[in-house]
Coordinates of C-alpha atoms in Angstrom, one line a residue:
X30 CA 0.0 0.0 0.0
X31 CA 1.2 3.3 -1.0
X32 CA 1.6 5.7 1.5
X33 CA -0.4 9.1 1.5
X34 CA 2.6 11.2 1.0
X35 CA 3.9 9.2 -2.1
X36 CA 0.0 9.1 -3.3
X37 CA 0.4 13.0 -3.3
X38 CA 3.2 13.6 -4.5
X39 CA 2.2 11.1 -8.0
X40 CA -1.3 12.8 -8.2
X41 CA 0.8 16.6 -8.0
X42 CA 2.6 14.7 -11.1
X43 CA -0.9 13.7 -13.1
X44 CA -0.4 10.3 -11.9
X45 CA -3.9 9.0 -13.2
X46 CA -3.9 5.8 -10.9
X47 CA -3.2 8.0 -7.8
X48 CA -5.7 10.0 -8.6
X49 CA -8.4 7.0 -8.5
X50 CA -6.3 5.5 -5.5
X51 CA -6.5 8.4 -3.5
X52 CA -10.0 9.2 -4.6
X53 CA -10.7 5.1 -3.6
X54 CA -9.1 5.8 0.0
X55 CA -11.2 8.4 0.1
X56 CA -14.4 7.4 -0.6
X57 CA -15.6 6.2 3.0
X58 CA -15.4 9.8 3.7
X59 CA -16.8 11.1 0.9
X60 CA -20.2 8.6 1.2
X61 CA -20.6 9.9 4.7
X62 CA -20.1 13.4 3.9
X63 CA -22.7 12.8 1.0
X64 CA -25.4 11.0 3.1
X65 CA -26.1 14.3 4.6
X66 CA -27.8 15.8 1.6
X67 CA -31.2 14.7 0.0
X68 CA -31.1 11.7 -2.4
X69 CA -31.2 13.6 -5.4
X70 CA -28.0 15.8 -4.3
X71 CA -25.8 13.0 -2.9
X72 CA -23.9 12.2 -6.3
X73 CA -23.4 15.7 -7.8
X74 CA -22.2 16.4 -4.0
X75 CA -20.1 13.3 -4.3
X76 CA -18.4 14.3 -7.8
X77 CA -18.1 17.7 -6.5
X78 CA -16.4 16.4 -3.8
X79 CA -14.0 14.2 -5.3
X80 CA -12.6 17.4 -7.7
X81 CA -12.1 19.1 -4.7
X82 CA -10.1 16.3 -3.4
X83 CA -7.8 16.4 -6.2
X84 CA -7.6 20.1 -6.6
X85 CA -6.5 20.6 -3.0
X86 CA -4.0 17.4 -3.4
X87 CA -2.2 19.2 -6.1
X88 CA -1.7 22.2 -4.4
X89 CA -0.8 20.6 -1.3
X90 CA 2.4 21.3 0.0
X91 CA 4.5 19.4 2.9
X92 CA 6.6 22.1 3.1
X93 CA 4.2 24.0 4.8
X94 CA 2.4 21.7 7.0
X95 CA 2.6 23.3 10.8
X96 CA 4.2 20.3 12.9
X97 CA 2.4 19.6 16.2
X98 CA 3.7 21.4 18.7
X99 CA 3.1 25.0 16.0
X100 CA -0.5 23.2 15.9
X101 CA -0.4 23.2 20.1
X102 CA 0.7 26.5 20.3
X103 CA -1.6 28.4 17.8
X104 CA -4.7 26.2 19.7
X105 CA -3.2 27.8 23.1
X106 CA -3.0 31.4 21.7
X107 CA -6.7 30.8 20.1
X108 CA -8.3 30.2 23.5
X109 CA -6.7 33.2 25.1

């Protein structure tokens, strides 16, 4: 199994079979996410979903990714 970070970084290169692997992973998530809109909406939410999916997969960057403790401290600033 591919990990996520490598299924980004092939989907950032128009890896098609990422794409539908991360889109598969995904899908659990995205049926849930779905099931909270009437019948009739659930696959255009679903479709509309998954292009969001890849759209913020290819801008994604690890680069800028706060670590946990940057995480900790912005939640501790927050609540002050």
């Amino acid at each position: 199994m591919t990990t996520l970070y490598k299924l980004i970084e092939r989907v950032k290169k128009d890896d098609e079979k990422a794409v539908e692997e991360l889109l598969q992973r995904l899908s659990p998530k995205v049926k849930s996410a779905a099931q909270a809109a009437c019948a009739s909406e659930r696959e255009d939410i679903k479709q509309e979903l998954n292009v969001k999916i890849v759209q913020a997969a290819k801008k994604f960057s690890f680069e800028y990714t706060p670590g946990f403790w940057e995480t900790v401290l912005k939640e501790g600033q927050q609540k002050q």
